[in-house]
mmCIF file with all atom_site columns, C-alpha atoms in Angstrom:
data_model
loop_
_atom_site.group_PDB
_atom_site.id
_atom_site.type_symbol
_atom_site.label_atom_id
_atom_site.label_alt_id
_atom_site.label_comp_id
_atom_site.label_asym_id
_atom_site.label_entity_id
_atom_site.label_seq_id
_atom_site.pdbx_PDB_ins_code
_atom_site.Cartn_x
_atom_site.Cartn_y
_atom_site.Cartn_z
_atom_site.occupancy
_atom_site.B_iso_or_equiv
_atom_site.pdbx_formal_charge
_atom_site.auth_seq_id
_atom_site.auth_comp_id
_atom_site.auth_asym_id
_atom_site.auth_atom_id
_atom_site.pdbx_PDB_model_num
ATOM 1   C CA . MET D 1 1   ? 118.837 70.180 122.230 1.00 53.00 ? 1   MET D CA 1
ATOM 2   C CA . LYS D 1 2   ? 121.757 69.127 124.070 1.00 53.00 ? 2   LYS D CA 1
ATOM 3   C CA . ALA D 1 3   ? 123.581 72.641 123.341 1.00 65.00 ? 3   ALA D CA 1
ATOM 4   C CA . GLN D 1 4   ? 120.712 74.462 125.137 1.00 77.00 ? 4   GLN D CA 1
ATOM 5   C CA . TYR D 1 5   ? 121.995 73.242 128.439 1.00 85.00 ? 5   TYR D CA 1
ATOM 6   C CA . ARG D 1 6   ? 125.167 73.090 130.406 1.00 89.00 ? 6   ARG D CA 1
ATOM 7   C CA . VAL D 1 7   ? 125.743 69.964 132.540 1.00 91.00 ? 7   VAL D CA 1
ATOM 8   C CA . ASN D 1 8   ? 128.381 69.101 135.207 1.00 92.00 ? 8   ASN D CA 1
ATOM 9   C CA . GLU D 1 9   ? 131.806 70.376 134.222 1.00 91.00 ? 9   GLU D CA 1
ATOM 10  C CA . GLN D 1 10  ? 130.434 72.756 131.808 1.00 91.00 ? 10  GLN D CA 1
ATOM 11  C CA . ILE D 1 11  ? 128.805 74.748 134.543 1.00 91.00 ? 11  ILE D CA 1
ATOM 12  C CA . HIS D 1 12  ? 131.680 77.610 135.457 1.00 90.00 ? 12  HIS D CA 1
ATOM 13  C CA . VAL D 1 13  ? 129.718 79.904 137.890 1.00 92.00 ? 13  VAL D CA 1
ATOM 14  C CA . ARG D 1 14  ? 130.922 79.880 141.677 1.00 93.00 ? 14  ARG D CA 1
ATOM 15  C CA . GLU D 1 15  ? 127.296 78.751 143.004 1.00 94.00 ? 15  GLU D CA 1
ATOM 16  C CA . VAL D 1 16  ? 124.044 77.711 141.944 1.00 94.00 ? 16  VAL D CA 1
ATOM 17  C CA . ARG D 1 17  ? 120.542 77.199 143.260 1.00 94.00 ? 17  ARG D CA 1
ATOM 18  C CA . VAL D 1 18  ? 119.586 73.665 143.219 1.00 94.00 ? 18  VAL D CA 1
ATOM 19  C CA . VAL D 1 19  ? 116.125 72.847 143.141 1.00 91.00 ? 19  VAL D CA 1
ATOM 20  C CA . SER D 1 20  ? 114.373 69.453 143.859 1.00 85.00 ? 20  SER D CA 1
ATOM 21  C CA . ASP D 1 21  ? 110.946 68.372 144.928 1.00 81.00 ? 21  ASP D CA 1
ATOM 22  C CA . SER D 1 22  ? 111.678 69.161 148.514 1.00 82.00 ? 22  SER D CA 1
ATOM 23  C CA . GLY D 1 23  ? 112.583 72.940 147.748 1.00 85.00 ? 23  GLY D CA 1
ATOM 24  C CA . ALA D 1 24  ? 115.604 74.836 146.700 1.00 89.00 ? 24  ALA D CA 1
ATOM 25  C CA . GLU D 1 25  ? 119.153 75.478 148.131 1.00 90.00 ? 25  GLU D CA 1
ATOM 26  C CA . VAL D 1 26  ? 121.811 77.832 146.985 1.00 93.00 ? 26  VAL D CA 1
ATOM 27  C CA . MET D 1 27  ? 125.235 76.285 147.219 1.00 93.00 ? 27  MET D CA 1
ATOM 28  C CA . PRO D 1 28  ? 128.815 76.192 145.777 1.00 94.00 ? 28  PRO D CA 1
ATOM 29  C CA . THR D 1 29  ? 128.913 74.718 142.472 1.00 93.00 ? 29  THR D CA 1
ATOM 30  C CA . ARG D 1 30  ? 131.604 72.072 143.543 1.00 94.00 ? 30  ARG D CA 1
ATOM 31  C CA . LYS D 1 31  ? 129.166 70.750 146.352 1.00 93.00 ? 31  LYS D CA 1
ATOM 32  C CA . ALA D 1 32  ? 126.298 70.568 143.827 1.00 93.00 ? 32  ALA D CA 1
ATOM 33  C CA . LEU D 1 33  ? 128.558 68.492 141.644 1.00 95.00 ? 33  LEU D CA 1
ATOM 34  C CA . ASP D 1 34  ? 129.671 66.356 144.541 1.00 94.00 ? 34  ASP D CA 1
ATOM 35  C CA . LEU D 1 35  ? 126.071 65.570 145.412 1.00 92.00 ? 35  LEU D CA 1
ATOM 36  C CA . ALA D 1 36  ? 125.055 64.917 141.761 1.00 92.00 ? 36  ALA D CA 1
ATOM 37  C CA . ARG D 1 37  ? 127.955 62.275 141.727 1.00 93.00 ? 37  ARG D CA 1
ATOM 38  C CA . GLN D 1 38  ? 127.014 60.778 144.874 1.00 93.00 ? 38  GLN D CA 1
ATOM 39  C CA . GLN D 1 39  ? 123.543 59.959 143.527 1.00 92.00 ? 39  GLN D CA 1
ATOM 40  C CA . GLY D 1 40  ? 124.877 58.819 140.261 1.00 92.00 ? 40  GLY D CA 1
ATOM 41  C CA . GLN D 1 41  ? 123.207 61.468 138.165 1.00 93.00 ? 41  GLN D CA 1
ATOM 42  C CA . ASP D 1 42  ? 124.124 64.800 136.515 1.00 93.00 ? 42  ASP D CA 1
ATOM 43  C CA . LEU D 1 43  ? 124.030 68.370 137.519 1.00 93.00 ? 43  LEU D CA 1
ATOM 44  C CA . VAL D 1 44  ? 121.994 70.177 134.952 1.00 92.00 ? 44  VAL D CA 1
ATOM 45  C CA . GLU D 1 45  ? 121.730 73.921 134.463 1.00 93.00 ? 45  GLU D CA 1
ATOM 46  C CA . ILE D 1 46  ? 118.077 74.710 133.484 1.00 89.00 ? 46  ILE D CA 1
ATOM 47  C CA . SER D 1 47  ? 117.867 78.231 133.984 1.00 90.00 ? 47  SER D CA 1
ATOM 48  C CA . PRO D 1 48  ? 121.219 79.941 133.189 1.00 89.00 ? 48  PRO D CA 1
ATOM 49  C CA . ASN D 1 49  ? 119.931 83.694 133.363 1.00 88.00 ? 49  ASN D CA 1
ATOM 50  C CA . ALA D 1 50  ? 118.790 83.448 137.082 1.00 89.00 ? 50  ALA D CA 1
ATOM 51  C CA . GLN D 1 51  ? 121.079 84.709 139.747 1.00 90.00 ? 51  GLN D CA 1
ATOM 52  C CA . PRO D 1 52  ? 122.346 82.483 140.695 1.00 92.00 ? 52  PRO D CA 1
ATOM 53  C CA . PRO D 1 53  ? 121.693 79.979 137.931 1.00 92.00 ? 53  PRO D CA 1
ATOM 54  C CA . VAL D 1 54  ? 119.057 77.315 138.690 1.00 94.00 ? 54  VAL D CA 1
ATOM 55  C CA . CYS D 1 55  ? 120.223 73.715 138.261 1.00 94.00 ? 55  CYS D CA 1
ATOM 56  C CA . ARG D 1 56  ? 118.513 70.265 138.875 1.00 92.00 ? 56  ARG D CA 1
ATOM 57  C CA . ILE D 1 57  ? 120.178 67.149 139.783 1.00 93.00 ? 57  ILE D CA 1
ATOM 58  C CA . ILE D 1 58  ? 118.668 64.581 137.385 1.00 92.00 ? 58  ILE D CA 1
ATOM 59  C CA . ASP D 1 59  ? 119.747 62.038 134.806 1.00 91.00 ? 59  ASP D CA 1
ATOM 60  C CA . TYR D 1 60  ? 120.760 63.995 131.870 1.00 90.00 ? 60  TYR D CA 1
ATOM 61  C CA . SER D 1 61  ? 119.333 61.485 129.333 1.00 90.00 ? 61  SER D CA 1
ATOM 62  C CA . LYS D 1 62  ? 116.159 61.369 131.303 1.00 89.00 ? 62  LYS D CA 1
ATOM 63  C CA . PHE D 1 63  ? 115.799 65.017 131.471 1.00 88.00 ? 63  PHE D CA 1
ATOM 64  C CA . LEU D 1 64  ? 116.417 65.441 127.607 1.00 89.00 ? 64  LEU D CA 1
ATOM 65  C CA . TYR D 1 65  ? 113.865 62.700 126.970 1.00 89.00 ? 65  TYR D CA 1
ATOM 66  C CA . GLN D 1 66  ? 111.190 64.510 129.131 1.00 88.00 ? 66  GLN D CA 1
ATOM 67  C CA . GLN D 1 67  ? 112.049 67.914 127.347 1.00 86.00 ? 67  GLN D CA 1
ATOM 68  C CA . LYS D 1 68  ? 111.467 66.294 123.888 1.00 88.00 ? 68  LYS D CA 1
ATOM 69  C CA . LYS D 1 69  ? 108.305 64.658 125.060 1.00 88.00 ? 69  LYS D CA 1
ATOM 70  C CA . ARG D 1 70  ? 107.044 67.908 126.401 1.00 86.00 ? 70  ARG D CA 1
ATOM 71  C CA . GLN D 1 71  ? 107.991 69.839 123.168 1.00 84.00 ? 71  GLN D CA 1
ATOM 72  C CA . LYS D 1 72  ? 106.119 67.051 121.081 1.00 82.00 ? 72  LYS D CA 1
ATOM 73  C CA . GLU D 1 73  ? 103.010 67.566 123.224 1.00 81.00 ? 73  GLU D CA 1
ATOM 74  C CA . MET D 1 74  ? 102.931 71.124 122.905 1.00 80.00 ? 74  MET D CA 1
ATOM 75  C CA . ARG D 1 75  ? 103.147 71.033 119.084 1.00 74.00 ? 75  ARG D CA 1
ATOM 76  C CA . GLN D 1 76  ? 100.287 68.422 119.004 1.00 68.00 ? 76  GLN D CA 1
ATOM 77  C CA . LYS D 1 77  ? 98.348  70.785 120.947 1.00 67.00 ? 77  LYS D CA 1
ATOM 78  C CA . GLN D 1 78  ? 98.594  73.691 118.643 1.00 66.00 ? 78  GLN D CA 1
ATOM 79  C CA . VAL D 1 79  ? 95.763  74.298 116.508 1.00 60.00 ? 79  VAL D CA 1
ATOM 80  C CA . LYS D 1 80  ? 96.595  74.719 112.771 1.00 68.00 ? 80  LYS D CA 1
ATOM 81  C CA . VAL D 1 81  ? 94.452  77.605 111.591 1.00 72.00 ? 81  VAL D CA 1
ATOM 82  C CA . GLU D 1 82  ? 93.367  77.327 108.121 1.00 83.00 ? 82  GLU D CA 1
ATOM 83  C CA . THR D 1 83  ? 91.268  79.629 105.739 1.00 88.00 ? 83  THR D CA 1
ATOM 84  C CA . LYS D 1 84  ? 88.214  78.032 104.321 1.00 91.00 ? 84  LYS D CA 1
ATOM 85  C CA . GLU D 1 85  ? 86.520  79.703 101.226 1.00 93.00 ? 85  GLU D CA 1
ATOM 86  C CA . ILE D 1 86  ? 82.779  80.056 100.628 1.00 93.00 ? 86  ILE D CA 1
ATOM 87  C CA . ARG D 1 87  ? 81.737  81.362 97.023  1.00 93.00 ? 87  ARG D CA 1
ATOM 88  C CA . PHE D 1 88  ? 78.450  83.224 96.326  1.00 92.00 ? 88  PHE D CA 1
ATOM 89  C CA . GLY D 1 89  ? 76.741  84.296 93.134  1.00 86.00 ? 89  GLY D CA 1
ATOM 90  C CA . PRO D 1 90  ? 75.295  87.821 93.158  1.00 81.00 ? 90  PRO D CA 1
ATOM 91  C CA . GLN D 1 91  ? 71.739  86.240 93.033  1.00 82.00 ? 91  GLN D CA 1
ATOM 92  C CA . THR D 1 92  ? 72.015  83.261 95.304  1.00 86.00 ? 92  THR D CA 1
ATOM 93  C CA . ASP D 1 93  ? 68.945  81.561 96.283  1.00 89.00 ? 93  ASP D CA 1
ATOM 94  C CA . GLU D 1 94  ? 67.908  81.100 99.925  1.00 91.00 ? 94  GLU D CA 1
ATOM 95  C CA . HIS D 1 95  ? 68.568  77.464 99.986  1.00 91.00 ? 95  HIS D CA 1
ATOM 96  C CA . ASP D 1 96  ? 72.081  77.746 98.535  1.00 92.00 ? 96  ASP D CA 1
ATOM 97  C CA . TYR D 1 97  ? 72.652  80.625 101.091 1.00 92.00 ? 97  TYR D CA 1
ATOM 98  C CA . GLN D 1 98  ? 71.581  78.585 104.058 1.00 93.00 ? 98  GLN D CA 1
ATOM 99  C CA . PHE D 1 99  ? 73.686  75.512 103.034 1.00 93.00 ? 99  PHE D CA 1
ATOM 100 C CA . LYS D 1 100 ? 76.791  77.682 102.628 1.00 93.00 ? 100 LYS D CA 1
ATOM 101 C CA . LEU D 1 101 ? 75.933  79.432 105.843 1.00 93.00 ? 101 LEU D CA 1
ATOM 102 C CA . LYS D 1 102 ? 76.051  76.073 107.675 1.00 93.00 ? 102 LYS D CA 1
ATOM 103 C CA . HIS D 1 103 ? 79.294  75.210 106.380 1.00 92.00 ? 103 HIS D CA 1
ATOM 104 C CA . ALA D 1 104 ? 80.704  78.399 107.357 1.00 93.00 ? 104 ALA D CA 1
ATOM 105 C CA . GLN D 1 105 ? 79.398  78.034 110.894 1.00 92.00 ? 105 GLN D CA 1
ATOM 106 C CA . GLU D 1 106 ? 81.092  74.623 111.217 1.00 91.00 ? 106 GLU D CA 1
ATOM 107 C CA . PHE D 1 107 ? 84.532  75.960 109.924 1.00 91.00 ? 107 PHE D CA 1
ATOM 108 C CA . LEU D 1 108 ? 84.470  78.833 112.623 1.00 91.00 ? 108 LEU D CA 1
ATOM 109 C CA . GLU D 1 109 ? 83.508  76.370 115.197 1.00 89.00 ? 109 GLU D CA 1
ATOM 110 C CA . ASP D 1 110 ? 86.409  74.142 114.273 1.00 85.00 ? 110 ASP D CA 1
ATOM 111 C CA . GLY D 1 111 ? 88.606  77.127 114.738 1.00 85.00 ? 111 GLY D CA 1
ATOM 112 C CA . ASN D 1 112 ? 89.288  78.079 111.236 1.00 90.00 ? 112 ASN D CA 1
ATOM 113 C CA . LYS D 1 113 ? 88.907  81.307 109.285 1.00 92.00 ? 113 LYS D CA 1
ATOM 114 C CA . VAL D 1 114 ? 86.545  82.003 106.628 1.00 94.00 ? 114 VAL D CA 1
ATOM 115 C CA . ARG D 1 115 ? 86.981  83.979 103.279 1.00 94.00 ? 115 ARG D CA 1
ATOM 116 C CA . ALA D 1 116 ? 83.512  84.346 101.727 1.00 94.00 ? 116 ALA D CA 1
ATOM 117 C CA . TYR D 1 117 ? 83.354  86.156 98.411  1.00 93.00 ? 117 TYR D CA 1
ATOM 118 C CA . VAL D 1 118 ? 80.674  87.043 95.629  1.00 91.00 ? 118 VAL D CA 1
ATOM 119 C CA . PHE D 1 119 ? 81.961  86.385 91.961  1.00 89.00 ? 119 PHE D CA 1
ATOM 120 C CA . PHE D 1 120 ? 80.453  88.582 89.321  1.00 87.00 ? 120 PHE D CA 1
ATOM 121 C CA . HIS D 1 121 ? 80.225  87.129 85.808  1.00 81.00 ? 121 HIS D CA 1
ATOM 122 C CA . GLY D 1 122 ? 80.310  89.636 83.080  1.00 79.00 ? 122 GLY D CA 1
ATOM 123 C CA . ARG D 1 123 ? 77.652  92.440 83.468  1.00 75.00 ? 123 ARG D CA 1
ATOM 124 C CA . SER D 1 124 ? 76.661  90.891 86.817  1.00 71.00 ? 124 SER D CA 1
ATOM 125 C CA . ILE D 1 125 ? 79.094  93.369 88.228  1.00 71.00 ? 125 ILE D CA 1
ATOM 126 C CA . LEU D 1 126 ? 76.179  95.587 87.955  1.00 73.00 ? 126 LEU D CA 1
ATOM 127 C CA . PHE D 1 127 ? 74.938  94.017 91.092  1.00 70.00 ? 127 PHE D CA 1
ATOM 128 C CA . LYS D 1 128 ? 77.863  94.611 93.175  1.00 80.00 ? 128 LYS D CA 1
ATOM 129 C CA . ASP D 1 129 ? 75.647  96.419 95.837  1.00 85.00 ? 129 ASP D CA 1
ATOM 130 C CA . GLN D 1 130 ? 73.466  93.481 95.940  1.00 86.00 ? 130 GLN D CA 1
ATOM 131 C CA . GLY D 1 131 ? 76.606  91.255 96.619  1.00 86.00 ? 131 GLY D CA 1
ATOM 132 C CA . GLU D 1 132 ? 77.858  93.581 99.493  1.00 89.00 ? 132 GLU D CA 1
ATOM 133 C CA . VAL D 1 133 ? 74.355  93.234 101.064 1.00 89.00 ? 133 VAL D CA 1
ATOM 134 C CA . LEU D 1 134 ? 74.521  89.524 100.988 1.00 90.00 ? 134 LEU D CA 1
ATOM 135 C CA . LEU D 1 135 ? 78.102  89.372 102.556 1.00 92.00 ? 135 LEU D CA 1
ATOM 136 C CA . LEU D 1 136 ? 77.024  91.714 105.205 1.00 91.00 ? 136 LEU D CA 1
ATOM 137 C CA . ARG D 1 137 ? 73.974  89.546 105.952 1.00 91.00 ? 137 ARG D CA 1
ATOM 138 C CA . PHE D 1 138 ? 76.314  86.440 105.914 1.00 93.00 ? 138 PHE D CA 1
ATOM 139 C CA . ALA D 1 139 ? 78.475  88.171 108.633 1.00 92.00 ? 139 ALA D CA 1
ATOM 140 C CA . ASN D 1 140 ? 75.610  89.231 110.708 1.00 92.00 ? 140 ASN D CA 1
ATOM 141 C CA . ASP D 1 141 ? 74.188  85.609 110.639 1.00 92.00 ? 141 ASP D CA 1
ATOM 142 C CA . LEU D 1 142 ? 77.519  84.402 111.870 1.00 92.00 ? 142 LEU D CA 1
ATOM 143 C CA . GLU D 1 143 ? 78.349  87.076 114.426 1.00 89.00 ? 143 GLU D CA 1
ATOM 144 C CA . GLU D 1 144 ? 77.744  84.449 117.243 1.00 90.00 ? 144 GLU D CA 1
ATOM 145 C CA . TYR D 1 145 ? 80.559  82.303 115.740 1.00 91.00 ? 145 TYR D CA 1
ATOM 146 C CA . GLY D 1 146 ? 82.890  84.612 114.054 1.00 91.00 ? 146 GLY D CA 1
ATOM 147 C CA . LYS D 1 147 ? 84.017  88.353 113.851 1.00 91.00 ? 147 LYS D CA 1
ATOM 148 C CA . VAL D 1 148 ? 84.784  90.273 110.777 1.00 91.00 ? 148 VAL D CA 1
ATOM 149 C CA . GLU D 1 149 ? 88.508  90.877 110.135 1.00 89.00 ? 149 GLU D CA 1
ATOM 150 C CA . GLN D 1 150 ? 87.733  92.835 106.717 1.00 87.00 ? 150 GLN D CA 1
ATOM 151 C CA . MET D 1 151 ? 84.487  94.269 105.518 1.00 89.00 ? 151 MET D CA 1
ATOM 152 C CA . PRO D 1 152 ? 83.497  93.481 102.052 1.00 90.00 ? 152 PRO D CA 1
ATOM 153 C CA . LYS D 1 153 ? 86.056  94.789 99.445  1.00 89.00 ? 153 LYS D CA 1
ATOM 154 C CA . LEU D 1 154 ? 85.906  94.499 95.591  1.00 88.00 ? 154 LEU D CA 1
ATOM 155 C CA . GLU D 1 155 ? 88.949  93.006 94.034  1.00 88.00 ? 155 GLU D CA 1
ATOM 156 C CA . GLY D 1 156 ? 88.444  92.667 90.317  1.00 85.00 ? 156 GLY D CA 1
ATOM 157 C CA . LYS D 1 157 ? 85.451  90.423 89.778  1.00 87.00 ? 157 LYS D CA 1
ATOM 158 C CA . LYS D 1 158 ? 85.446  89.423 93.325  1.00 90.00 ? 158 LYS D CA 1
ATOM 159 C CA . MET D 1 159 ? 84.131  90.850 96.539  1.00 91.00 ? 159 MET D CA 1
ATOM 160 C CA . PHE D 1 160 ? 85.646  89.488 99.731  1.00 93.00 ? 160 PHE D CA 1
ATOM 161 C CA . ILE D 1 161 ? 84.808  89.395 103.405 1.00 93.00 ? 161 ILE D CA 1
ATOM 162 C CA . TYR D 1 162 ? 87.056  88.017 105.919 1.00 94.00 ? 162 TYR D CA 1
ATOM 163 C CA . LEU D 1 163 ? 85.928  86.221 109.314 1.00 93.00 ? 163 LEU D CA 1
ATOM 164 C CA . ALA D 1 164 ? 87.869  84.771 112.008 1.00 93.00 ? 164 ALA D CA 1
ATOM 165 C CA . PRO D 1 165 ? 86.624  82.335 114.696 1.00 91.00 ? 165 PRO D CA 1
ATOM 166 C CA . LYS D 1 166 ? 85.138  83.896 117.941 1.00 84.00 ? 166 LYS D CA 1
ATOM 167 C CA . LYS D 1 167 ? 86.359  81.843 120.709 1.00 69.00 ? 167 LYS D CA 1
ATOM 168 C CA . SER D 1 168 ? 83.210  82.664 122.926 1.00 47.00 ? 168 SER D CA 1
ATOM 169 C CA . GLY D 1 169 ? 80.785  81.348 120.411 1.00 42.00 ? 169 GLY D CA 1
ATOM 170 C CA . THR D 1 170 ? 82.893  78.134 120.197 1.00 43.00 ? 170 THR D CA 1
ATOM 171 C CA . ILE D 1 171 ? 82.845  77.541 123.576 1.00 41.00 ? 171 ILE D CA 1
ATOM 172 C CA . LYS D 1 172 ? 79.226  78.287 123.943 1.00 46.00 ? 172 LYS D CA 1
ATOM 173 C CA . GLN D 1 173 ? 78.560  75.557 121.050 1.00 46.00 ? 173 GLN D CA 1
ATOM 174 C CA . SER D 1 174 ? 80.758  73.122 122.953 1.00 51.00 ? 174 SER D CA 1
ATOM 175 C CA . GLN D 1 175 ? 78.574  73.771 126.128 1.00 53.00 ? 175 GLN D CA 1
ATOM 176 C CA . GLN D 1 176 ? 75.394  73.241 124.341 1.00 59.00 ? 176 GLN D CA 1
ATOM 177 C CA . LYS D 1 177 ? 76.913  69.973 122.872 1.00 57.00 ? 177 LYS D CA 1
ATOM 178 C CA . ARG D 1 178 ? 77.696  68.872 126.299 1.00 56.00 ? 178 ARG D CA 1
ATOM 179 C CA . ASP D 1 179 ? 74.379  69.674 127.892 1.00 62.00 ? 179 ASP D CA 1
ATOM 180 C CA . ARG D 1 180 ? 72.502  67.665 124.880 1.00 63.00 ? 180 ARG D CA 1
ATOM 181 C CA . LEU D 1 181 ? 74.783  64.701 125.371 1.00 61.00 ? 181 LEU D CA 1
ATOM 182 C CA . ALA D 1 182 ? 74.218  64.834 129.146 1.00 61.00 ? 182 ALA D CA 1
ATOM 183 C CA . ALA D 1 183 ? 70.553  65.006 128.553 1.00 65.00 ? 183 ALA D CA 1
ATOM 184 C CA . GLU D 1 184 ? 70.474  62.192 126.021 1.00 66.00 ? 184 GLU D CA 1
ATOM 185 C CA . ALA D 1 185 ? 72.523  60.071 128.401 1.00 64.00 ? 185 ALA D CA 1
ATOM 186 C CA . ALA D 1 186 ? 69.922  60.954 131.340 1.00 63.00 ? 186 ALA D CA 1
ATOM 187 C CA . ALA D 1 187 ? 67.076  59.861 129.133 1.00 68.00 ? 187 ALA D CA 1
ATOM 188 C CA . LYS D 1 188 ? 68.849  56.843 128.207 1.00 67.00 ? 188 LYS D CA 1
ATOM 189 C CA . ALA D 1 189 ? 69.529  56.031 131.618 1.00 63.00 ? 189 ALA D CA 1
ATOM 190 C CA . GLN D 1 190 ? 65.988  56.671 132.566 1.00 70.00 ? 190 GLN D CA 1
ATOM 191 C CA . ALA D 1 191 ? 64.619  54.357 129.538 1.00 70.00 ? 191 ALA D CA 1
ATOM 192 C CA . GLU D 1 192 ? 66.975  51.571 130.763 1.00 69.00 ? 192 GLU D CA 1
ATOM 193 C CA . ALA D 1 193 ? 65.806  51.839 134.455 1.00 67.00 ? 193 ALA D CA 1
ATOM 194 C CA . GLN D 1 194 ? 62.073  51.852 133.174 1.00 72.00 ? 194 GLN D CA 1
ATOM 195 C CA . LYS D 1 195 ? 62.792  48.764 131.179 1.00 72.00 ? 195 LYS D CA 1
ATOM 196 C CA . GLU D 1 196 ? 64.388  46.916 133.960 1.00 67.00 ? 196 GLU D CA 1
ATOM 197 C CA . GLN D 1 197 ? 61.529  47.872 136.335 1.00 69.00 ? 197 GLN D CA 1
ATOM 198 C CA . ASP D 1 198 ? 58.936  46.667 133.636 1.00 70.00 ? 198 ASP D CA 1
ATOM 199 C CA . ALA D 1 199 ? 60.996  43.387 133.371 1.00 64.00 ? 199 ALA D CA 1
ATOM 200 C CA . LYS D 1 200 ? 61.016  43.006 137.085 1.00 61.00 ? 200 LYS D CA 1
ATOM 201 C CA . ASN D 1 201 ? 57.158  43.662 137.523 1.00 63.00 ? 201 ASN D CA 1
ATOM 202 C CA . ASN D 1 202 ? 56.265  41.146 134.610 1.00 63.00 ? 202 ASN D CA 1
ATOM 203 C CA . GLY D 1 203 ? 58.517  38.734 136.422 1.00 58.00 ? 203 GLY D CA 1
ATOM 204 C CA . LEU D 1 204 ? 56.853  39.315 139.625 1.00 53.00 ? 204 LEU D CA 1
ATOM 205 C CA . PHE D 1 205 ? 53.263  38.875 137.840 1.00 54.00 ? 205 PHE D CA 1
ATOM 206 C CA . ALA D 1 206 ? 54.398  35.829 136.116 1.00 56.00 ? 206 ALA D CA 1
ATOM 207 C CA . ASN D 1 207 ? 55.334  34.334 139.381 1.00 55.00 ? 207 ASN D CA 1
ATOM 208 C CA . ALA D 1 208 ? 52.326  35.451 141.209 1.00 53.00 ? 208 ALA D CA 1
ATOM 209 C CA . LYS D 1 209 ? 50.131  34.012 138.388 1.00 58.00 ? 209 LYS D CA 1
ATOM 210 C CA . ASN D 1 210 ? 52.188  30.752 138.491 1.00 58.00 ? 210 ASN D CA 1
ATOM 211 C CA . GLY D 1 211 ? 51.761  30.440 142.176 1.00 55.00 ? 211 GLY D CA 1
ATOM 212 C CA . ALA D 1 212 ? 47.936  31.185 141.853 1.00 57.00 ? 212 ALA D CA 1
ATOM 213 C CA . ASP D 1 213 ? 47.516  28.510 139.129 1.00 62.00 ? 213 ASP D CA 1
ATOM 214 C CA . ALA D 1 214 ? 49.630  25.797 141.274 1.00 54.00 ? 214 ALA D CA 1
ATOM 215 C CA . LEU D 1 215 ? 47.573  26.625 144.429 1.00 50.00 ? 215 LEU D CA 1
ATOM 216 C CA . LYS D 1 216 ? 44.197  26.124 142.283 1.00 60.00 ? 216 LYS D CA 1
ATOM 217 C CA . LYS D 1 217 ? 45.395  22.956 140.830 1.00 58.00 ? 217 LYS D CA 1
ATOM 218 C CA . LEU D 1 218 ? 46.441  21.829 144.347 1.00 51.00 ? 218 LEU D CA 1
ATOM 219 C CA . SER D 1 219 ? 43.080  22.843 145.700 1.00 56.00 ? 219 SER D CA 1
ATOM 220 C CA . SER D 1 220 ? 41.139  21.152 142.783 1.00 59.00 ? 220 SER D CA 1
ATOM 221 C CA . GLY D 1 221 ? 43.077  18.131 143.442 1.00 54.00 ? 221 GLY D CA 1
ATOM 222 C CA . SER D 1 222 ? 42.103  17.902 147.103 1.00 49.00 ? 222 SER D CA 1
ATOM 223 C CA . GLU D 1 223 ? 38.429  18.325 146.290 1.00 50.00 ? 223 GLU D CA 1
ATOM 224 C CA . GLU D 1 224 ? 38.468  15.295 144.002 1.00 52.00 ? 224 GLU D CA 1
ATOM 225 C CA . LYS D 1 225 ? 39.829  13.130 146.564 1.00 48.00 ? 225 LYS D CA 1
#
């Protein structure tokens, strides 16, 4: 990373644009170097192709640390897209179909691609039309979550279809999840409030009853005397 930036005496142009939090100023490179020395920092060239080159007065070690940290954060944010496989038989029953459909939906929601295929055993290749219909139904049932990248295609004993995640579908699901969580939180808060109110009412009732009993007892005592 050090080789990516020129610093201090490595900057040989006549003038530079020095940027800071307060703005930017074009000045002779020598003056910029003097300012950096006065502040006990470095003159770092951050945009060499600009006219004039853009520099910043900053501690060079701190600058490199910030750049490495930023690159690490960007790598962490990058989503690794995987291709998940779903396998069918040419005569898959409805229960198995729905089970695999749910898994494919989850794969697409997570941002992964899906490669679904029908495997034809022996003479079951005679049912290739049935396999194609199955894959087309599969793609249609997932159209809210994924888009078809490749239509059903027979390769040897397997017929493949490729689906890629649809961002709008993922966003929609995320919104639905947020709405559901918000509704659950509201219901929970309402239940807690009702519970607290019930406890309060029960306390008032108990106090009132105890007060009434005490008054009755006091009244009885007075009559005996």
